[in-house]
Coordinates of C-alpha atoms and ligand atoms in Angstrom, one line a residue:
X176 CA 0.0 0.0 0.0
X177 CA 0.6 3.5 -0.9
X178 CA 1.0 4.7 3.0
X179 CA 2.5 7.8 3.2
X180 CA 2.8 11.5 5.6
X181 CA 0.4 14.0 4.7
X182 CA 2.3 17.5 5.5
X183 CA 0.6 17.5 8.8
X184 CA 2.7 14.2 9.9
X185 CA -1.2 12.3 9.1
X186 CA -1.2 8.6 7.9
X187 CA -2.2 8.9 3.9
X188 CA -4.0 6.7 2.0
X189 CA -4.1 6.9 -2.0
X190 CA -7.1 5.3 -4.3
X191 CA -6.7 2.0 -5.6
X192 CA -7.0 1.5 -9.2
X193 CA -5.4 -1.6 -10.6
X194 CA -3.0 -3.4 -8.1
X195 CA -1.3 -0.3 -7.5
X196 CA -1.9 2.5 -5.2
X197 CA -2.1 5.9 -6.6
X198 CA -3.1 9.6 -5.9
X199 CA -6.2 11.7 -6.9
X200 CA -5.7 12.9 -10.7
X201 CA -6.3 16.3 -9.2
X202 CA -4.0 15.6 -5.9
X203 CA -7.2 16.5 -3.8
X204 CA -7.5 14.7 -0.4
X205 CA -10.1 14.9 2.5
X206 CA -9.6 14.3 6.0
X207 CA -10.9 11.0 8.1
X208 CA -11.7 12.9 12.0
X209 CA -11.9 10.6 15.5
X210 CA -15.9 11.0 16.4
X211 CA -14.6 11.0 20.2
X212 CA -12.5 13.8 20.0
X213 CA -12.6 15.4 16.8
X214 CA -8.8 15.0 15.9
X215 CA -7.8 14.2 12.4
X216 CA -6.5 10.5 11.8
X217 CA -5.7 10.5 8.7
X218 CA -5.8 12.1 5.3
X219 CA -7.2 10.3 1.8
X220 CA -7.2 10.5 -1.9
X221 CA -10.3 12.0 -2.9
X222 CA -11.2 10.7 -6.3
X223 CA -12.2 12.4 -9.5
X224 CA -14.1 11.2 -12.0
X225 CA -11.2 10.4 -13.7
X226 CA -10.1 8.1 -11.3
X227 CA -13.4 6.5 -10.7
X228 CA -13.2 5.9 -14.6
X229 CA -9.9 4.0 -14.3
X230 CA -11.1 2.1 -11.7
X231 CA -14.3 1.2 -13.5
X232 CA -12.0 0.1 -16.5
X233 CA -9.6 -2.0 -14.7
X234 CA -12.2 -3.6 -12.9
X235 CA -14.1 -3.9 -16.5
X236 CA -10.7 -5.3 -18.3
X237 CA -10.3 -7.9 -15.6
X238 CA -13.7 -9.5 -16.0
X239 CA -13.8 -9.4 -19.7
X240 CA -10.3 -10.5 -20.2
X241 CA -8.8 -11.7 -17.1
X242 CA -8.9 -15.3 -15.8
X243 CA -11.0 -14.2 -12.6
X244 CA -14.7 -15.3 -13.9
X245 CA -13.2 -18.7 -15.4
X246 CA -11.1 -19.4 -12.0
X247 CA -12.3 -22.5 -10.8
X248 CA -14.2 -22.1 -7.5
X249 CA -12.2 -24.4 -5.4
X250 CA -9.1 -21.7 -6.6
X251 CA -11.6 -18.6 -5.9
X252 CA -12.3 -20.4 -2.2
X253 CA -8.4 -20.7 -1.5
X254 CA -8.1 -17.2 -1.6
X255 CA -10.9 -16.0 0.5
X256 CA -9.9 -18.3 3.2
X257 CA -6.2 -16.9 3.0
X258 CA -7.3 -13.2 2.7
X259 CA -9.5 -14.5 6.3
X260 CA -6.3 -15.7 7.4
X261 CA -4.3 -12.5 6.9
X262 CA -6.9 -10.1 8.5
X263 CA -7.2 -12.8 11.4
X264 CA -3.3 -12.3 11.8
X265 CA -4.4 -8.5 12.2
X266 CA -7.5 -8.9 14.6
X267 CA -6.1 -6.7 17.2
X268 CA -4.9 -4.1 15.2
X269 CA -8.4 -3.5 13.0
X270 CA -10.6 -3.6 15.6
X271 CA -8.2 -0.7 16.6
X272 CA -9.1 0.7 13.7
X273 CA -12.8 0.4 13.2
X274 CA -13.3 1.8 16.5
X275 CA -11.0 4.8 16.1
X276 CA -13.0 5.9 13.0
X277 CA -16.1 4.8 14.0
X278 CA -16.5 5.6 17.5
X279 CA -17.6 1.7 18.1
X280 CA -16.8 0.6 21.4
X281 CA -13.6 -1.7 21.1
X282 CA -15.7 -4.3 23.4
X283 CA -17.8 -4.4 20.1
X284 CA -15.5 -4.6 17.2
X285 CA -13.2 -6.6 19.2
X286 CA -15.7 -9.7 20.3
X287 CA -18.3 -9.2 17.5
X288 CA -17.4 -7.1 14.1
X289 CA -13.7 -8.7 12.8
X290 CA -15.3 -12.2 13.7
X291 CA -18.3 -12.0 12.0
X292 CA -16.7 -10.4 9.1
X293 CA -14.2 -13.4 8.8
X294 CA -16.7 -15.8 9.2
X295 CA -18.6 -14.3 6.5
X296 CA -15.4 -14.8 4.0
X297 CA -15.0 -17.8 5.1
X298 CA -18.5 -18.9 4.9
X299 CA -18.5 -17.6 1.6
X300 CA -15.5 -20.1 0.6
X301 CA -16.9 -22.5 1.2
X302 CA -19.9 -22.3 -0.4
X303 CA -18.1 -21.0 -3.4
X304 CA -16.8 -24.3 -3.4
X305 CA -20.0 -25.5 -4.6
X306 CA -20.0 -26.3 -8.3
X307 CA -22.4 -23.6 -9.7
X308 CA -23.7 -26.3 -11.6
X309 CA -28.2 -27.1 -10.7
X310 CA -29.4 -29.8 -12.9
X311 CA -33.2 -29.3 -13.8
X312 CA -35.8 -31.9 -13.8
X313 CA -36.6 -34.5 -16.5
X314 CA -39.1 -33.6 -18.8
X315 CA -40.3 -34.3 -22.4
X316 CA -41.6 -31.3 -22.9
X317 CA -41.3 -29.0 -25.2
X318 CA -38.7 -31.5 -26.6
X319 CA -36.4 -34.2 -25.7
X320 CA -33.4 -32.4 -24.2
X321 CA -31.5 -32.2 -20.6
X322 CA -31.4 -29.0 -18.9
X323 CA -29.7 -27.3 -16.2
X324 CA -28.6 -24.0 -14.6
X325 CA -25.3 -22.5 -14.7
X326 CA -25.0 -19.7 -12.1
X327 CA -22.0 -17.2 -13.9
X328 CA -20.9 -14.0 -12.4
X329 CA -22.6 -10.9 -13.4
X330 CA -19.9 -8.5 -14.1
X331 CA -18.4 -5.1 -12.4
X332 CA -20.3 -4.9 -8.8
X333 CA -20.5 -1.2 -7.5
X334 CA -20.1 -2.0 -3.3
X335 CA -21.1 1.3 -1.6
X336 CA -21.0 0.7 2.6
X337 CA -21.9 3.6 5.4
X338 CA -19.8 3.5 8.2
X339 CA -21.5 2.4 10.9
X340 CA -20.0 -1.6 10.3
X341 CA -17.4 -0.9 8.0
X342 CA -15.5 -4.0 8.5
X343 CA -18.2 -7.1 8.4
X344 CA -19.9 -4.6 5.7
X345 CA -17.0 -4.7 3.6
X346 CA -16.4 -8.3 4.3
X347 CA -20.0 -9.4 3.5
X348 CA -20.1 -7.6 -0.1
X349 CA -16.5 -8.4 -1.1
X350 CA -16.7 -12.0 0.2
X351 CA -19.7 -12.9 -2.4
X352 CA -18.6 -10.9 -4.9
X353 CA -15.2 -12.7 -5.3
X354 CA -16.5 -16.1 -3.9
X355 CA -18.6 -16.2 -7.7
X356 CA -15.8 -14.7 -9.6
X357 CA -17.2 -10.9 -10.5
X358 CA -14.8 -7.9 -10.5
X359 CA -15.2 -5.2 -7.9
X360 CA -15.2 -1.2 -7.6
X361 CA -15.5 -0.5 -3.6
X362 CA -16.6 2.9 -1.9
X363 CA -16.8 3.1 1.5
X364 CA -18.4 6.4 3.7
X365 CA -15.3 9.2 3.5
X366 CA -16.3 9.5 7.4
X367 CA -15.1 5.4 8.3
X368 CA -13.2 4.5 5.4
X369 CA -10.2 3.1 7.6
X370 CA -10.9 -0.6 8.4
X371 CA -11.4 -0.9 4.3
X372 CA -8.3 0.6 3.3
X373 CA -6.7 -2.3 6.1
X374 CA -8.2 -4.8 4.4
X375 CA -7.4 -3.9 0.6
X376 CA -3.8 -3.5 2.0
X377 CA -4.0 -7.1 3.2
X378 CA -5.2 -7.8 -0.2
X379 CA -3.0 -6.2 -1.7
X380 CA -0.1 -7.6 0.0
X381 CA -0.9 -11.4 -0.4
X382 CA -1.0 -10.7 -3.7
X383 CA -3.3 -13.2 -5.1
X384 CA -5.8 -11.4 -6.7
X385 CA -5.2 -10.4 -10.6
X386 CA -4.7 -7.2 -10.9
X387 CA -7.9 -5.2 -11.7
X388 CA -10.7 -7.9 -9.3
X389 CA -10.9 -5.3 -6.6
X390 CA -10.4 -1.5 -6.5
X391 CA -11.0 1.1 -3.6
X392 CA -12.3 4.6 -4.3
X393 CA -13.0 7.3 -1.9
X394 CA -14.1 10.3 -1.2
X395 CA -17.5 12.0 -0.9
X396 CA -21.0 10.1 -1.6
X397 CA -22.8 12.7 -3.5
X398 CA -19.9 12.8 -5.9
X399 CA -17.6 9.4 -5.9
X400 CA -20.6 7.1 -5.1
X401 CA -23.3 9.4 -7.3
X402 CA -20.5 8.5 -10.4
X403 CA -20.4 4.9 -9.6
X404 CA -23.4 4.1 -9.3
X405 CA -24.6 5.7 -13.1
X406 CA -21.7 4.5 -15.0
X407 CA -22.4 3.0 -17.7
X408 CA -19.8 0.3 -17.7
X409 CA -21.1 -1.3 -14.1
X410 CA -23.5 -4.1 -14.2
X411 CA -24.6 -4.4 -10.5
X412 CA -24.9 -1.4 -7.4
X413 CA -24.8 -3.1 -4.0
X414 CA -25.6 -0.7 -1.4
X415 CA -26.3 -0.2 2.3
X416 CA -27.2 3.2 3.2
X417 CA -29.7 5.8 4.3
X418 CA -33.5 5.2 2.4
X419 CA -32.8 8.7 0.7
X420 CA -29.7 7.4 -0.9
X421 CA -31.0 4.1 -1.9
X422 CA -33.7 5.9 -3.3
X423 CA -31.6 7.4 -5.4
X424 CA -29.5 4.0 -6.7
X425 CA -32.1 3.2 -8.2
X426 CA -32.9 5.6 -10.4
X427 CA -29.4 6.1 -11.3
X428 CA -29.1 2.4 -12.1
X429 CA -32.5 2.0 -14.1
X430 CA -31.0 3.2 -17.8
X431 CA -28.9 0.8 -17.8
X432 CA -31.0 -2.0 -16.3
X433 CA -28.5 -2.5 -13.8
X434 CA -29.0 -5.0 -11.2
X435 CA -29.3 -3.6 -7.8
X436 CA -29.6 -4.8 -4.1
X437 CA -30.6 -2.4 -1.6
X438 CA -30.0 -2.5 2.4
X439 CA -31.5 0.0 3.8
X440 CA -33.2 1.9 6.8
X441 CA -35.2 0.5 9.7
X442 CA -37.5 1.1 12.7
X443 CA -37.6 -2.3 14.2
X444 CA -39.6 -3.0 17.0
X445 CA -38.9 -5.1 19.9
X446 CA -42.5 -6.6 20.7
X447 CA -42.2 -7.8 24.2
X448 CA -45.2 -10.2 25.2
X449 CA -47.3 -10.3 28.5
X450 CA -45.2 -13.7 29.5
X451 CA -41.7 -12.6 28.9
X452 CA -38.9 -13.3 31.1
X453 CA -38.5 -10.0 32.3
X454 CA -34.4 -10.8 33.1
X455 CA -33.7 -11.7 29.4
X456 CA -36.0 -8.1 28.3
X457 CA -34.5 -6.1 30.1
X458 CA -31.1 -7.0 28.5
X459 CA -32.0 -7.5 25.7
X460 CA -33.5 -4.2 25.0
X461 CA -31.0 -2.6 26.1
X462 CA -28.2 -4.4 23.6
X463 CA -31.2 -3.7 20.7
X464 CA -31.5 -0.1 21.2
X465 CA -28.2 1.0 22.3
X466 CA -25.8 -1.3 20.6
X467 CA -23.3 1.2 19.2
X468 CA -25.5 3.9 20.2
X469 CA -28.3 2.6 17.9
X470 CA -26.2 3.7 14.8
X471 CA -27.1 0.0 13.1
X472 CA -29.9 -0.5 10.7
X473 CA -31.5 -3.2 12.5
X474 CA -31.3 -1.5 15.8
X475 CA -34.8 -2.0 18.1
X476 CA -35.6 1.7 18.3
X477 CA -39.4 1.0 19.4
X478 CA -40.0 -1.0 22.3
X479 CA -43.7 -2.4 22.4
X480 CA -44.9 -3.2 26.1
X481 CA -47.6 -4.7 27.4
X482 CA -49.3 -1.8 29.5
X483 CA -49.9 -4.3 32.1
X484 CA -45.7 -4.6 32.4
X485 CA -45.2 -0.9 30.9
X486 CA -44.1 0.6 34.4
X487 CA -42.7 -2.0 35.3
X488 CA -39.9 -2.6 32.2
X489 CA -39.4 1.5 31.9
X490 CA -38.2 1.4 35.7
X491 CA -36.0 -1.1 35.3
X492 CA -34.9 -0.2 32.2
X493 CA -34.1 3.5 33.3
X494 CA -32.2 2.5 36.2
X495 CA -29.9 0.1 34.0
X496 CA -29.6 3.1 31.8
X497 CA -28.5 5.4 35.2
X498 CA -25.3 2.7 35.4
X499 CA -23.8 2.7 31.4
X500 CA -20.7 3.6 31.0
X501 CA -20.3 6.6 27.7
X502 CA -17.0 7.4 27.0
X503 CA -13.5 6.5 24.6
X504 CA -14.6 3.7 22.6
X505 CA -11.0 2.2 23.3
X506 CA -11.8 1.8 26.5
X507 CA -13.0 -2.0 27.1
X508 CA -15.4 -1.0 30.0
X509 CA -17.3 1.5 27.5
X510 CA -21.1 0.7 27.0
X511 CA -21.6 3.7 24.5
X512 CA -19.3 5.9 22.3
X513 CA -19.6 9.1 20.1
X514 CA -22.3 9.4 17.4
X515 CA -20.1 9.6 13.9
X516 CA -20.7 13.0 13.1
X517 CA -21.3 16.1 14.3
X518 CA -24.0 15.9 11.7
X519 CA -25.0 12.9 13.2
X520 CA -25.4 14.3 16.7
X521 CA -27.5 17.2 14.8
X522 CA -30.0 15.2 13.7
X523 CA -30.5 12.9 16.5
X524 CA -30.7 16.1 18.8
X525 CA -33.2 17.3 16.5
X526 CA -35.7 14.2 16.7
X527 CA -35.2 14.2 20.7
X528 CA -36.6 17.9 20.3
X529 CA -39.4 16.9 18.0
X530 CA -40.1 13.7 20.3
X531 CA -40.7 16.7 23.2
X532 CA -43.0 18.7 21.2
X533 CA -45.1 15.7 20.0
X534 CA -45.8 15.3 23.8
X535 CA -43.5 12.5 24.5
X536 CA -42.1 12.0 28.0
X537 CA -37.6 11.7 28.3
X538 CA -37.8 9.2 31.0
X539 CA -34.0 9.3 31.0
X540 CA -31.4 10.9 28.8
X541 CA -32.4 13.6 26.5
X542 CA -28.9 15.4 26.7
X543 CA -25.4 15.6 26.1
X544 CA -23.4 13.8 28.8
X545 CA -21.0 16.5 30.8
X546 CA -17.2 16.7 31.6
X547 CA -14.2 18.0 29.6
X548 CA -13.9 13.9 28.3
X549 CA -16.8 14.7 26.3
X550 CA -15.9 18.1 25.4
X551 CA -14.9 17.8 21.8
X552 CA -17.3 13.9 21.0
X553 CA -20.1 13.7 19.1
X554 CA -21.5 12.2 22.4
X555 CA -25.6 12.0 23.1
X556 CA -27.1 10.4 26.0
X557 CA -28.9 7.1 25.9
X558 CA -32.3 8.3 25.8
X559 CA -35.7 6.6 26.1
X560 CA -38.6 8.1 25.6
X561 CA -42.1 7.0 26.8
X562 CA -46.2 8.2 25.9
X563 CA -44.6 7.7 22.8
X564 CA -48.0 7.2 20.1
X565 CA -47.7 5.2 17.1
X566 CA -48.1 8.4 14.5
X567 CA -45.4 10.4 15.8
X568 CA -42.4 11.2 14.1
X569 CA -40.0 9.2 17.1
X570 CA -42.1 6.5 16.7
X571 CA -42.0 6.4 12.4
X572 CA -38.6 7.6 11.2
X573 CA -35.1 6.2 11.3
X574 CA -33.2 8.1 13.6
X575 CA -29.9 6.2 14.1
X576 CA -28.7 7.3 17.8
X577 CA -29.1 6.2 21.2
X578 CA -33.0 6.8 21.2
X579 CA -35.9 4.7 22.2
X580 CA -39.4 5.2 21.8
X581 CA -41.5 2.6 24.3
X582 CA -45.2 2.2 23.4
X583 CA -47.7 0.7 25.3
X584 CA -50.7 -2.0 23.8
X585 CA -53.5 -3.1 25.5
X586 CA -53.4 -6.4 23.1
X587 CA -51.2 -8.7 20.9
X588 CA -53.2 -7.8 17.3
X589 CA -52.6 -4.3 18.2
X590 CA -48.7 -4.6 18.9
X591 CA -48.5 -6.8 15.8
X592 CA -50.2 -3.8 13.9
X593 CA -48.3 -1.2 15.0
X594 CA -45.1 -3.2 14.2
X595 CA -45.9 -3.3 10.9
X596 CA -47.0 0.0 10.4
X597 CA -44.2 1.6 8.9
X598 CA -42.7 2.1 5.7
X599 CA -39.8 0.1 6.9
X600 CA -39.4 -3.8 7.6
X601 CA -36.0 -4.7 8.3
X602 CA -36.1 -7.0 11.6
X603 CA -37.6 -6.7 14.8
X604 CA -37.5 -8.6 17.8
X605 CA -40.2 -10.8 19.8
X606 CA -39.9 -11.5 23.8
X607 CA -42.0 -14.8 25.2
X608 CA -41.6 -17.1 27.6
X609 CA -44.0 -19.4 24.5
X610 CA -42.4 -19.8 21.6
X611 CA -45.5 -21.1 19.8
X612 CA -46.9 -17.7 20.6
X613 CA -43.6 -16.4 19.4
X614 CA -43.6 -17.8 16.6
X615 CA -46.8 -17.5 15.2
X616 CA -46.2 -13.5 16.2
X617 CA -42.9 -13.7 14.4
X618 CA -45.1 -15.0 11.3
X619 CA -47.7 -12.0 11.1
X620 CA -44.5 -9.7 11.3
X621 CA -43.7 -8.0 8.0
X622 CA -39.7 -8.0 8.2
X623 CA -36.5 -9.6 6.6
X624 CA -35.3 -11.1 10.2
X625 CA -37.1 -11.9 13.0
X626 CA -35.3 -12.5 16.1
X627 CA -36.7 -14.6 18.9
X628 CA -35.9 -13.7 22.7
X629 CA -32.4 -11.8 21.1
X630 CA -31.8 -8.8 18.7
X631 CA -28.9 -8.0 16.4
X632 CA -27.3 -11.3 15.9
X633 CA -26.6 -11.9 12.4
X634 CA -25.6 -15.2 11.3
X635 CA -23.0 -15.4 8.2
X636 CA -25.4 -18.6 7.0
X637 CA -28.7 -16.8 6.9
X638 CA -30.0 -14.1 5.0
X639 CA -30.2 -10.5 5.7
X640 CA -32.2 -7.5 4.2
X641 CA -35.6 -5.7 3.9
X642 CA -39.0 -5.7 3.4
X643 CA -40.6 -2.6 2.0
X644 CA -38.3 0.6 2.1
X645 CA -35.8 -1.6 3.8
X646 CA -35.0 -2.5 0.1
X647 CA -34.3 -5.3 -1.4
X648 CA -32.3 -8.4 -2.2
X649 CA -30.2 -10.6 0.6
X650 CA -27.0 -10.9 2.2
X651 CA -25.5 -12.8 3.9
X652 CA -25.6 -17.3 3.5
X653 CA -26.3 -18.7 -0.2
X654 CA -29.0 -16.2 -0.8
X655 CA -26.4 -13.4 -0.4
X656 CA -24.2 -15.3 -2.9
X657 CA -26.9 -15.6 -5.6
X658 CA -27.6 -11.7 -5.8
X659 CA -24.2 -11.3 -7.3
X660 CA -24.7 -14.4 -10.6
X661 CA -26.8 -14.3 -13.4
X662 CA -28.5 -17.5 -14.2
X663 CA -28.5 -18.9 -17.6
X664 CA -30.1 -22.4 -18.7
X665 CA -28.6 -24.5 -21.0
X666 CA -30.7 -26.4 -23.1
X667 CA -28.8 -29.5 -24.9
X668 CA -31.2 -31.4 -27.3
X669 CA -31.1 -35.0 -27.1
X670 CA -33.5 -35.8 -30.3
X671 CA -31.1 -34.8 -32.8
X672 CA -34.2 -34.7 -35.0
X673 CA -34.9 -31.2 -37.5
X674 CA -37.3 -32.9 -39.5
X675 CA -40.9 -31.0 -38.9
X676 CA -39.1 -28.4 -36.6
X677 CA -40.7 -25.4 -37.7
X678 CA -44.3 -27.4 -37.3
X679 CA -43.6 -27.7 -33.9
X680 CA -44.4 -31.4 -34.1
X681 CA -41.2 -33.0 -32.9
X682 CA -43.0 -34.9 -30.2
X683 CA -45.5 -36.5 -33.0
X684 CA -45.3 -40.1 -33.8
X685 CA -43.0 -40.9 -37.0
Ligands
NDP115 P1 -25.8 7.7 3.3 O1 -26.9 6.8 2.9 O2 -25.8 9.1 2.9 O3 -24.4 7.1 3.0 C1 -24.1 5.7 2.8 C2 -23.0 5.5 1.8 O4 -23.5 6.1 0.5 C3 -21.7 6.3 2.1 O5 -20.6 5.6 1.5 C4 -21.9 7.6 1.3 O6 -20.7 8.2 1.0 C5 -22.6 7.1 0.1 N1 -23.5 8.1 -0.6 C6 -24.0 9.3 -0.1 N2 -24.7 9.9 -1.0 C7 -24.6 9.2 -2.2 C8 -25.1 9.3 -3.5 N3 -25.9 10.4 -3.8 N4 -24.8 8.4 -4.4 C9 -24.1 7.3 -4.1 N5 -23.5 7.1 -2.9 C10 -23.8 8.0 -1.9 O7 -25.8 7.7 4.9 P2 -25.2 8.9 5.9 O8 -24.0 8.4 6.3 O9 -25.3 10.2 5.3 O10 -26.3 8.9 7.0 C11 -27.6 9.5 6.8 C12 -28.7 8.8 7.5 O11 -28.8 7.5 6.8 C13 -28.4 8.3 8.9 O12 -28.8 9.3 9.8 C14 -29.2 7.1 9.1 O13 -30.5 7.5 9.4 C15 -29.2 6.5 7.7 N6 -28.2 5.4 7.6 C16 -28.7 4.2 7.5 C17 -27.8 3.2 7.4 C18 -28.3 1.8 7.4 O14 -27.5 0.8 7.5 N7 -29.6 1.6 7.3 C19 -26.4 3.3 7.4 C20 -26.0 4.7 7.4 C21 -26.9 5.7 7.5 P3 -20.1 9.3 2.1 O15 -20.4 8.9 3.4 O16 -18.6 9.3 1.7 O17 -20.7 10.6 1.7

């Protein structure tokens, strides 16, 4: 890797663009700040269309001419698991990383993010491994002939990540991507691009790739990202983002027909029922809403109560609340870090003030925690709100902080429908003691995951993704494979007969 000194005695990173690290065309770079104290970390490339161009034709040259789409899987499933084996040897030092430019507590990206993200390249291996081969089903009709499936790669794949889970984010779209043997143009958000950069330097440095399979741009959405996605030489647009941006994917990706997958907002409930083991709520709520201060997609940002158990779950819940620890994300005892962005903090300050004037009551939180540690963070209180009604604004729109909205029901049909009213349907959450009443609630639930007694825990084998304005398409497991291959039949005639073919009368005695 290109890692240089910016003037200001920064670590640099340069764009790149066919096995080979290089600068802007323009020389512009941007700077990547520490959401805990607001220092700069690093400086990097900012790329111009130019450069997204290049990138775009070197990932272009090495699926239509390179030997990456024809690489046997078996080959392809080597070197994922020796790209897993290189990041393992970091572990340490990226979840350094990720939590530096993130803000995610190091308990987090230590324990949960650089595992999952490994398992999921792994995982991916191995199902690579997997002759892409599905034989069809005899029939004689329309003709004698055997049929089956080939599953082939589907070209240059667009990646575009946020940075709230930079690391298993860039693992789970790279990792399927390779496994079936497409070429790759990466973006990840200019404020968490860090934990990327690490692992296309471990890439780079194994040196296994061809040149051209993977290549890293960065710099801002509205401009790198916007480029991406419409160019006209880029088959597929994975992205995980905001709804708004998503939004906009796809309309940038409809001339050309390209095939998108979308992964996008939430408001996920956590529907507790009357039987629940109060214990396993109580925690569990807690690790759904504030989880890296909500900033995840799936996060439970409304928590459904029975109103017979309302008073009781809020108490409890507040006091547990009273004893987090906010602070340095590199600190192991921290419960809650920094929002990203100043922006960030903006916003979810914004919605805390709307969720006051709606008539909502802040049963704890509401603020910005005090103290010359938190001086210069983009630091927000874990807040939870209750008398919180379905149609307000806290209660309908993805906020992405440390912000829950509790709602009481006076019965199960009623929680179920305010669950699913909402424009989103990502995941949510259901708390019972029964799990045939669990399930059968899970079943009425219009979302892509539904988690039983837990929240948050993805699973490298299952799929992941939205209903609704969630978006669409999986990740994750063999359905996450299959969105990036095309599927072609191939159709091999076994009369050897053209006698009478245009009559369509092959199957008519002699
Ligand atoms: P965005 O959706 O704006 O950004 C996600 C990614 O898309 C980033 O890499 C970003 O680049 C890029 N991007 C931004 N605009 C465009 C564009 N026009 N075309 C192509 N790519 C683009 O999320 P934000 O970070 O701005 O967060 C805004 C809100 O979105 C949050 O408050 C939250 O509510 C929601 N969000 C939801 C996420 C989820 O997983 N559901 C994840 C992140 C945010 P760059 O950052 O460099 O500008």
């Amino acid at each position: 890797m290109r890692h240089e000194h910016s003037p200001e005695g920064l670590p640099h990173y340069d764009l790149y663009i066919d096995g080979d690290w290089q600068p802007a065309s323009n020389g512009q770079t941007f700077t990547v700040f520490d959401p805990a104290n607001g220092q700069p970390l690093a400086t990097c490339a900012s790329a111009t269309h130019a450069d997204v161009d290049r990138a775009i034709a070197a990932a272009r040259a090495a699926f239509d001419q390179g030997p990456w789409p024809h690489t046997s899987p078996a080959r392809r499933a080597e070197i994922l698991h020796a790209i897993a084996d290189a990041l393992e040897a970091r572990n340490f030092e990226l979840a350094e990383i990720e939590s530096r430019d993130a803000g995610v507590p190091l308990r987090k990206t230590t324990y949960n993010d650089i595992t999952l993200g490994l398992e999921i390249l792994r995982g991916c291996a191995e199902m690579a491994r997997k002759h892409p081969y599905e034989p069809l089903p005899w029939t004689d009709l329309p003709s004698v002939s055997w049929n089956f499936v080939w599953r082939e790669p589907i070209g240059v794949c667009a990646q575009i990540i946020p940075w709230n889970y930079a690391f298993c984010m860039a693992a789970w779209k790279l990792g399927p991507a390779l496994a079936t043997g497409n070429t790759v143009v990466f973006k990840p958000s200019s404020l968490a691009p860090l934990s990327t950069i690490a692992i296309f330097q471990t890439i780079h440095e194994l040196n296994l790739l061809p040149k051209g399979v993977i290549n890293l741009v960065l710099g801002p959405g509205g401009e790198v990202g916007e480029y991406l996605a419409a160019h006209p030489a880029v088959d597929k647009v994975a992205f995980t983002g905001s709804t708004e941006v998503g939004r906009k994917i796809m309309a940038l990706a409809a001339p050309q027909i390209k095939r998108v997958t979308l992964e996008l907002g939430g408001k996920n409930a956590m529907l507790v029922l009357p039987d629940a083991d109060l214990d396993l709520v109580i925690d569990g709520v807690l690790w759904g809403a504030f989880y890296h201060s909500g900033q995840l997609c799936e996060a439970g940002s409304r928590l459904l109560l029975p109103r017979s158990l309302h008073d009781t779950v809020v108490e409890r819940l507040v006091e547990r609340v009273r004893g987090m620890k906010i602070g340095d994300p590199m600190d192991l005892e921290t419960d809650l870090g920094p929002l990203i962005s100043e922006r960030q903090r903006e916003k979810v300050e914004r919605y805390i003030a709307i969720g006051r004037e709606e008539g909502a009551t802040v049963a704890i939180g509401g603020g910005r925690p005090l103290g010359e540690a938190f001086a210069n963070g983009h630091y927000v209180e874990p807040t939870i709100f209750t008398g919180v009604r379905p149609e307000m604004r806290i209660a309908r729109e993805e906020i992405f902080g440390p912000v829950l909205a509790v709602l009481a029901y006076d019965e199960i049909g009623e929680a179920i429908r305010i669950a699913n009213d909402s424009i989103y349907g990502l995941a949510a959450s259901v708390w019972s003691r029964d799990l045939q009443q669990a399930l059968a609630v899970a079943q009425r639930i219009r979302a892509g995951t539904v988690w039983i007694n837990e929240h948050h825990v993805l699973n490298p084998r299952a799929p992941f993704g939205g209903y609704r304005q969630s978006g669409f398409g999986r990740e994750m497991g063999q359905y996450g494979l299959d969105e990036y291959t095309e599927v072609k039949h191939i159709h091999v005639d076994l009369m050897q007969r053209r006698q009478g073919r245009l009559w369509w009368d092959t199957l008519l005695p002699e």
